[in-house]
mmCIF file of C-alpha atoms in Angstrom:
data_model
loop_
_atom_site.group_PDB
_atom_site.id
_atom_site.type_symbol
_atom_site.label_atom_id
_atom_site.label_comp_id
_atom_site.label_asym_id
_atom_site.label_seq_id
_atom_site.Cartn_x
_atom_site.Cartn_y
_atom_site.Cartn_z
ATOM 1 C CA UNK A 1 0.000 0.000 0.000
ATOM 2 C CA UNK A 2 1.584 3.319 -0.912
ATOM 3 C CA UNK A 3 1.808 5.806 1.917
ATOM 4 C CA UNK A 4 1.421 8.679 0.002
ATOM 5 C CA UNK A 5 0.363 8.766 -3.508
ATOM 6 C CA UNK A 6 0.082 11.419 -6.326
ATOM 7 C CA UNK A 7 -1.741 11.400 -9.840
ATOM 8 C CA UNK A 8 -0.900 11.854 -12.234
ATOM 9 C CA UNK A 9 2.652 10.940 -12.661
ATOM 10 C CA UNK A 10 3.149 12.824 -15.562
ATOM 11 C CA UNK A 11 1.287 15.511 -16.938
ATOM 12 C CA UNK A 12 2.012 17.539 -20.828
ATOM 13 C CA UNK A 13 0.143 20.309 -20.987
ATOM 14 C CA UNK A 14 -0.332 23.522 -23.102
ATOM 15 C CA UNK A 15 0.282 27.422 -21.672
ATOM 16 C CA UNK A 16 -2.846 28.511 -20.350
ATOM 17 C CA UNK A 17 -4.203 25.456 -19.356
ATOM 18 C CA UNK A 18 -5.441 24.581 -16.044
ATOM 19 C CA UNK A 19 -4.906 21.534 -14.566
ATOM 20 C CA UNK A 20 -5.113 19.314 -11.181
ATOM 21 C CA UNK A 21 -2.902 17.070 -8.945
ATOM 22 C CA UNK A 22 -3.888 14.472 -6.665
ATOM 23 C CA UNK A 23 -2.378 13.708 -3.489
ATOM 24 C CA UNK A 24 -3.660 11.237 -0.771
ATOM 25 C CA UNK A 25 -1.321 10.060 2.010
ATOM 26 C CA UNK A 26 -2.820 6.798 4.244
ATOM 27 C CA UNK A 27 -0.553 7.493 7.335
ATOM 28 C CA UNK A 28 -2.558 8.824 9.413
ATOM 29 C CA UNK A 29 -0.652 11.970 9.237
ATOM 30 C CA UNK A 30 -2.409 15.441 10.532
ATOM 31 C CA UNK A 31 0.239 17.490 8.266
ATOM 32 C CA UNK A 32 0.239 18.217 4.039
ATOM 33 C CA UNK A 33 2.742 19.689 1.905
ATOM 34 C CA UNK A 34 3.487 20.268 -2.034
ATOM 35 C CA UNK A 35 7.100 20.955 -3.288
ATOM 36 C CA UNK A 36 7.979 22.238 -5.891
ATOM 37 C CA UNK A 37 11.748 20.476 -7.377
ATOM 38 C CA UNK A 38 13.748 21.905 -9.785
ATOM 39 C CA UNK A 39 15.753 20.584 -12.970
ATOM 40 C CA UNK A 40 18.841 21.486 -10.363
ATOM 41 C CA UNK A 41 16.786 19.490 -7.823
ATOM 42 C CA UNK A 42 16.324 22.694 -5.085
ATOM 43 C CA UNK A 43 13.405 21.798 -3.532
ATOM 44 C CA UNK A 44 11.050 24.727 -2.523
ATOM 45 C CA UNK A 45 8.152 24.622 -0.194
ATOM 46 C CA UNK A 46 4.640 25.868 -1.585
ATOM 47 C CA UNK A 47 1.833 24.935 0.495
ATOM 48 C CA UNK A 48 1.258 23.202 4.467
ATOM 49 C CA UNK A 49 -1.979 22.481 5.463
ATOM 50 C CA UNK A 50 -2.731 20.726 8.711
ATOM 51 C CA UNK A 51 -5.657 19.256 9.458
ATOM 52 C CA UNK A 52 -7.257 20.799 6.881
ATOM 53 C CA UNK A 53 -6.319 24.261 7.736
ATOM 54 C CA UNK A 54 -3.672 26.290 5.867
ATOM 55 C CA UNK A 55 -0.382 26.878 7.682
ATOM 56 C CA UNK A 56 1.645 27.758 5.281
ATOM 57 C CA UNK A 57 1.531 29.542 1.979
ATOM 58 C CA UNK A 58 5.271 30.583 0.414
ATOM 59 C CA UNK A 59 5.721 33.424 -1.921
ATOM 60 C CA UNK A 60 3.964 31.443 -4.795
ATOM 61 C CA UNK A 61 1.411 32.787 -7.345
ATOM 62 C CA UNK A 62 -2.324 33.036 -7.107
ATOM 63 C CA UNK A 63 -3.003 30.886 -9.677
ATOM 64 C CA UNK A 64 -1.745 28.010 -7.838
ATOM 65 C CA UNK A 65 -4.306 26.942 -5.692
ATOM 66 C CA UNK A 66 -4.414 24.235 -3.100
ATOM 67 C CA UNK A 67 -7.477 22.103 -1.396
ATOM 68 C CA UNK A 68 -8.054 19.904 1.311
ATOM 69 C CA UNK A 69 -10.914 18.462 1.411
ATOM 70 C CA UNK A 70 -9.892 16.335 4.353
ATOM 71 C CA UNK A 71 -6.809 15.711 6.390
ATOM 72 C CA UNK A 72 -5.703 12.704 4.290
ATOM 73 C CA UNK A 73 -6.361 14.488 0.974
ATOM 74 C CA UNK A 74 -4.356 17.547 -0.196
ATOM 75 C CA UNK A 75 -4.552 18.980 -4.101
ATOM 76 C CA UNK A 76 -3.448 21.019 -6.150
ATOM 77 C CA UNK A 77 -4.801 23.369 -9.109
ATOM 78 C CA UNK A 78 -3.045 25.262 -10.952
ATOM 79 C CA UNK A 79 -4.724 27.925 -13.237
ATOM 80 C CA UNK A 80 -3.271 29.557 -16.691
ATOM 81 C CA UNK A 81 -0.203 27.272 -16.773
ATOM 82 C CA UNK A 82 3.290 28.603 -18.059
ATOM 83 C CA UNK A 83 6.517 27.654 -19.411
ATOM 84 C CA UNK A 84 7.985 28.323 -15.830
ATOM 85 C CA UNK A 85 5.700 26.119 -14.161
ATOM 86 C CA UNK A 86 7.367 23.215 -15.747
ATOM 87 C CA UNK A 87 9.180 21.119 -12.381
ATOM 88 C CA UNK A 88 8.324 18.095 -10.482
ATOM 89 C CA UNK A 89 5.840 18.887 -7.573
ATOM 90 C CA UNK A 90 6.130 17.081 -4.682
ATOM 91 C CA UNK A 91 3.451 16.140 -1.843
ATOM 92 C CA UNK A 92 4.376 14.956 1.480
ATOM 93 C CA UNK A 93 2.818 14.247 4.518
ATOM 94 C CA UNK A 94 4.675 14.412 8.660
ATOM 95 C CA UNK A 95 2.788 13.040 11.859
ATOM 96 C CA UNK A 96 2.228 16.646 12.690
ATOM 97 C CA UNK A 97 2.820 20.143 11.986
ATOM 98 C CA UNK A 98 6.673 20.567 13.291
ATOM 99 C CA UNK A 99 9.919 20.463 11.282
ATOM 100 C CA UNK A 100 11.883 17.879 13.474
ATOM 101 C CA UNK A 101 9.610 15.592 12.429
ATOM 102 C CA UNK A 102 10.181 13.345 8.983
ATOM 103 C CA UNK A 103 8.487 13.689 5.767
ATOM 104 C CA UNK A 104 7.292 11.060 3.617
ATOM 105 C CA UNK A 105 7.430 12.000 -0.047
ATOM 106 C CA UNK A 106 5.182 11.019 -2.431
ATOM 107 C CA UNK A 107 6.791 9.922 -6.070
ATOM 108 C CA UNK A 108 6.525 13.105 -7.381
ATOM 109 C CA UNK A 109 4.334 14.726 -10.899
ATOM 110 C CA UNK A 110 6.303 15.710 -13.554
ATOM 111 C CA UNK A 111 4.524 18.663 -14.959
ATOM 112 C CA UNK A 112 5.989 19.961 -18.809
ATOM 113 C CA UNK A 113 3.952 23.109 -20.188
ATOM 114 C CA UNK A 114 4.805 23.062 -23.801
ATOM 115 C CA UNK R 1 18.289 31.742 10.257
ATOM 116 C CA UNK R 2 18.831 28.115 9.873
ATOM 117 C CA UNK R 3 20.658 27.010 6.720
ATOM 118 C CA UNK R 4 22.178 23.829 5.239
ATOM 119 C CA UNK R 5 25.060 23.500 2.750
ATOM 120 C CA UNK R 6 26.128 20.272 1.101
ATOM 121 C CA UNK R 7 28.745 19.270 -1.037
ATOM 122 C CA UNK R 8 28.668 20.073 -4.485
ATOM 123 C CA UNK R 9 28.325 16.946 -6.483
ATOM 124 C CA UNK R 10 28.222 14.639 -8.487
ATOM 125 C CA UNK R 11 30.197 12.438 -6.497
ATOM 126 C CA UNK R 12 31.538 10.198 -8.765
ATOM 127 C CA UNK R 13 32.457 6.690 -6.677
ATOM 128 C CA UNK R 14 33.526 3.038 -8.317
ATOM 129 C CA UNK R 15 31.850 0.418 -6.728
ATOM 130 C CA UNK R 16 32.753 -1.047 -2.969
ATOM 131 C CA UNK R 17 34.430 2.544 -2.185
ATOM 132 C CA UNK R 18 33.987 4.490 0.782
ATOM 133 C CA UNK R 19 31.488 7.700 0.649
ATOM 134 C CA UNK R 20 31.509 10.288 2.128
ATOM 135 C CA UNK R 21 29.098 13.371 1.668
ATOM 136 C CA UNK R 22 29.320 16.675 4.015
ATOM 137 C CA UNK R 23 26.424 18.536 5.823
ATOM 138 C CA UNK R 24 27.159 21.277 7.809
ATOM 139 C CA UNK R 25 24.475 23.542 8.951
ATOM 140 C CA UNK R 26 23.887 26.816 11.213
ATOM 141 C CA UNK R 27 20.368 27.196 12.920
ATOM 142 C CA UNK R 28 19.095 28.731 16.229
ATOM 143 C CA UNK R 29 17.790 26.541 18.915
ATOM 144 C CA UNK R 30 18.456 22.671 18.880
ATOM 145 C CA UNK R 31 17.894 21.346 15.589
ATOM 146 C CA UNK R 32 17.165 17.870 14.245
ATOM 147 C CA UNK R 33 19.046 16.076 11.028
ATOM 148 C CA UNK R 34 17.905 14.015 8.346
ATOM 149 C CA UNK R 35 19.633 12.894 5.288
ATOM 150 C CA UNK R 36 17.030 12.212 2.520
ATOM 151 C CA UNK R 37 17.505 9.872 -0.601
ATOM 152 C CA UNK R 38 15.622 10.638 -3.982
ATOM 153 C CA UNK R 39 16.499 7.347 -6.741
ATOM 154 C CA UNK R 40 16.209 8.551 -10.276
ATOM 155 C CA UNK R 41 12.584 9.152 -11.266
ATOM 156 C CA UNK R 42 11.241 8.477 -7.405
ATOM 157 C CA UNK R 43 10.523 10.848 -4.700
ATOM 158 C CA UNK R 44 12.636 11.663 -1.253
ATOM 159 C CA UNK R 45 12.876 8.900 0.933
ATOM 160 C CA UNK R 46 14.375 9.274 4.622
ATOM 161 C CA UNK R 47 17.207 7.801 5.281
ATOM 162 C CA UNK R 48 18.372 8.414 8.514
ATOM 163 C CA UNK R 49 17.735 11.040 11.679
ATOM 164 C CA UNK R 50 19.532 12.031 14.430
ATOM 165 C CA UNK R 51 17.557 14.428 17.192
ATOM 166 C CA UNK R 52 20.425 15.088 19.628
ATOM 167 C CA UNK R 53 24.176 15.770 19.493
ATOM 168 C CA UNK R 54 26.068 12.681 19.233
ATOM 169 C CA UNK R 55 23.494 10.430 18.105
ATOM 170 C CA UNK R 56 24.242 8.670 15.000
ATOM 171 C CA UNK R 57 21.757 7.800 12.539
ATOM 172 C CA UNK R 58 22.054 4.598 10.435
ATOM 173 C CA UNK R 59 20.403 2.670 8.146
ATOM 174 C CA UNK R 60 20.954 0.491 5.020
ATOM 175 C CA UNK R 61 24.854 0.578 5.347
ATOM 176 C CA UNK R 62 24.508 4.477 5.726
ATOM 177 C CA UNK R 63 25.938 6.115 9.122
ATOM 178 C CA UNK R 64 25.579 10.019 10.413
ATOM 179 C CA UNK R 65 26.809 11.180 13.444
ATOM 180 C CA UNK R 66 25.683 14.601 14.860
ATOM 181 C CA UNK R 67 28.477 16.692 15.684
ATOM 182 C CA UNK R 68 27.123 19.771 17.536
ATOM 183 C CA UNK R 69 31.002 21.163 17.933
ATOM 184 C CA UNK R 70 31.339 21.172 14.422
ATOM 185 C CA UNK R 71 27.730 21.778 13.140
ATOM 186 C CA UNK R 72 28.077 18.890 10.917
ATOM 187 C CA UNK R 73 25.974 15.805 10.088
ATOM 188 C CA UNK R 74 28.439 13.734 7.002
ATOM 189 C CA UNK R 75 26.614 10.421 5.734
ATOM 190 C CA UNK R 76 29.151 7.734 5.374
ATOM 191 C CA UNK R 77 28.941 4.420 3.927
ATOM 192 C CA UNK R 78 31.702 2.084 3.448
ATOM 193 C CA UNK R 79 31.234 0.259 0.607
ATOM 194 C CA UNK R 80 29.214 2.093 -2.102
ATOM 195 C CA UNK R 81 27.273 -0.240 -4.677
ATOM 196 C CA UNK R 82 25.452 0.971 -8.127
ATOM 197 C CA UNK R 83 22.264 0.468 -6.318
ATOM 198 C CA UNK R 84 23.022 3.673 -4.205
ATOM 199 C CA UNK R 85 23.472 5.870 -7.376
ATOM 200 C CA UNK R 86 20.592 8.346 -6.156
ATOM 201 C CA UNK R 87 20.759 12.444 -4.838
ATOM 202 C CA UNK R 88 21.208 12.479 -1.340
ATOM 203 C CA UNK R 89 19.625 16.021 0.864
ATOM 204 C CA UNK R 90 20.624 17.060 4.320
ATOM 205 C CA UNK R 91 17.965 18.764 6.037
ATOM 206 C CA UNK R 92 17.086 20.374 9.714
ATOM 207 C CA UNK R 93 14.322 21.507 11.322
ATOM 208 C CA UNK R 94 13.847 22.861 15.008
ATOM 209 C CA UNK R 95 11.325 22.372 17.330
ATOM 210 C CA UNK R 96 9.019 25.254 18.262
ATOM 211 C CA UNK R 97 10.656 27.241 15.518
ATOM 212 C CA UNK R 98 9.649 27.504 11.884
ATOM 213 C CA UNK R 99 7.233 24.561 10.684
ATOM 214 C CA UNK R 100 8.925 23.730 7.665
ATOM 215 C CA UNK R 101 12.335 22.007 7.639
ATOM 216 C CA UNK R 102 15.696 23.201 5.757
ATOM 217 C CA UNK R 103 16.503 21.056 2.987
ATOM 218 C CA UNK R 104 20.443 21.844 1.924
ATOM 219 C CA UNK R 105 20.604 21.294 -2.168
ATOM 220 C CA UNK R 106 21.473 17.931 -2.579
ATOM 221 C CA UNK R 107 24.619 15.762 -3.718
ATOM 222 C CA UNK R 108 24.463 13.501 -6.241
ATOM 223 C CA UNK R 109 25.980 10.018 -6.017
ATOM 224 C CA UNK R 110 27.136 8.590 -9.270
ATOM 225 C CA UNK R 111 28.464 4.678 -8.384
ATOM 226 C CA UNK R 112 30.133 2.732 -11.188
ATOM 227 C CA UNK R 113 30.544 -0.737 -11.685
#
């Protein structure tokens, strides 16, 4: 059983499309994430949520959008896509809101806007 | 602020050699380590953790010990095999302090045959 799991794995997609990523984690974990990686591989944190509520929210554009419908479910929408969107994105889930805690990744979405 | 810097890679390793990749961070308060793994194509995996100076962290062959004297967390292994080809992270975070944890910009780990 896959402890956290994203969908799709890979998504090609035109500018200006809008699109959706799936995460669900089945850890019982209170705390979200999405990352955004790189072609260098930095890793950058978008969006926390725990329990449901947002904790976090980094410097990222408004038409990236996330939702949590409940604590084991976090997306991700992302409106009027762009070249510069194109990176891996990342979800990953901790026992609770707290950085000395570890995460567990999901396998990542590749995301190309062509 | 806390920070993390890593080796520049790749590391380039023939098989059955020792590794060696260094982590030294600064951060205020008393931090935790990790070392993360991320295989080609997969996401991050933990590897190891340490919470307190002079634990060491180990697991799968790998070894960390945290060395609060000289802010430094190195993963060691010592005898590499093509399997472990994969970008390793170092990473902190500090309890009661920001949520999120510092991930340093990983080293990659090229291991030939």
């Amino acid at each position: 059983d896959t402890a956290v799991s994203q969908t799709p794995k890979y998504l090609v997609t035109q500018m200006g499309n809008d699109k959706s990523i799936k995460c669900e984690q089945n850890l019982g974990h209170d705390t979200m994430y999405w990352y955004k990686q790189d072609s260098k591989k930095f890793l950058k944190i978008m969006f926390s949520y725990n329990n449901k509520e947002l904790i976090i929210n980094e410097t990222v554009p408004n038409r990236f959008s996330p939702k949590s419908p409940d604590k084991a479910h976090l997306n991700l929408h992302i409106n009027s896509l762009e070249l510069g969107d194109s990176a891996v994105y990342f979800c990953a889930s901790s026992p609770a809101q707290g950085a000395n805690y570890g995460y567990t990744f999901g396998s990542g979405t590749r995301l190309t806007v062509v | 602020g806390n920070s993390v810097t890593q080796m520049e890679g790749p590391v380039t390793l023939s098989e059955e050699a020792f590794l060696t990749i260094n982590c030294t961070y600064t951060a205020t308060g008393y931090p935790s380590l990790f070392w993360y793994v991320q295989y080609p194509g997969e996401g991050l995996q933990l590897l190891l953790k340490a919470t307190k100076a002079d634990d060491k962290g180990s697991n799968k062959g790998f070894e960390a010990t945290y060395r609060k004297e000289t802010t430094s967390f190195h993963l060691e292994k010592g005898s590499v095999q093509v399997s472990d080809s994969a970008v390793y992270f170092c990473a902190l975070g500090v309890s009661g302090g920001s949520y999120i944890p510092t991930f340093g910009r990983g080293t990659s780990l090229i291991v030939h045959p």
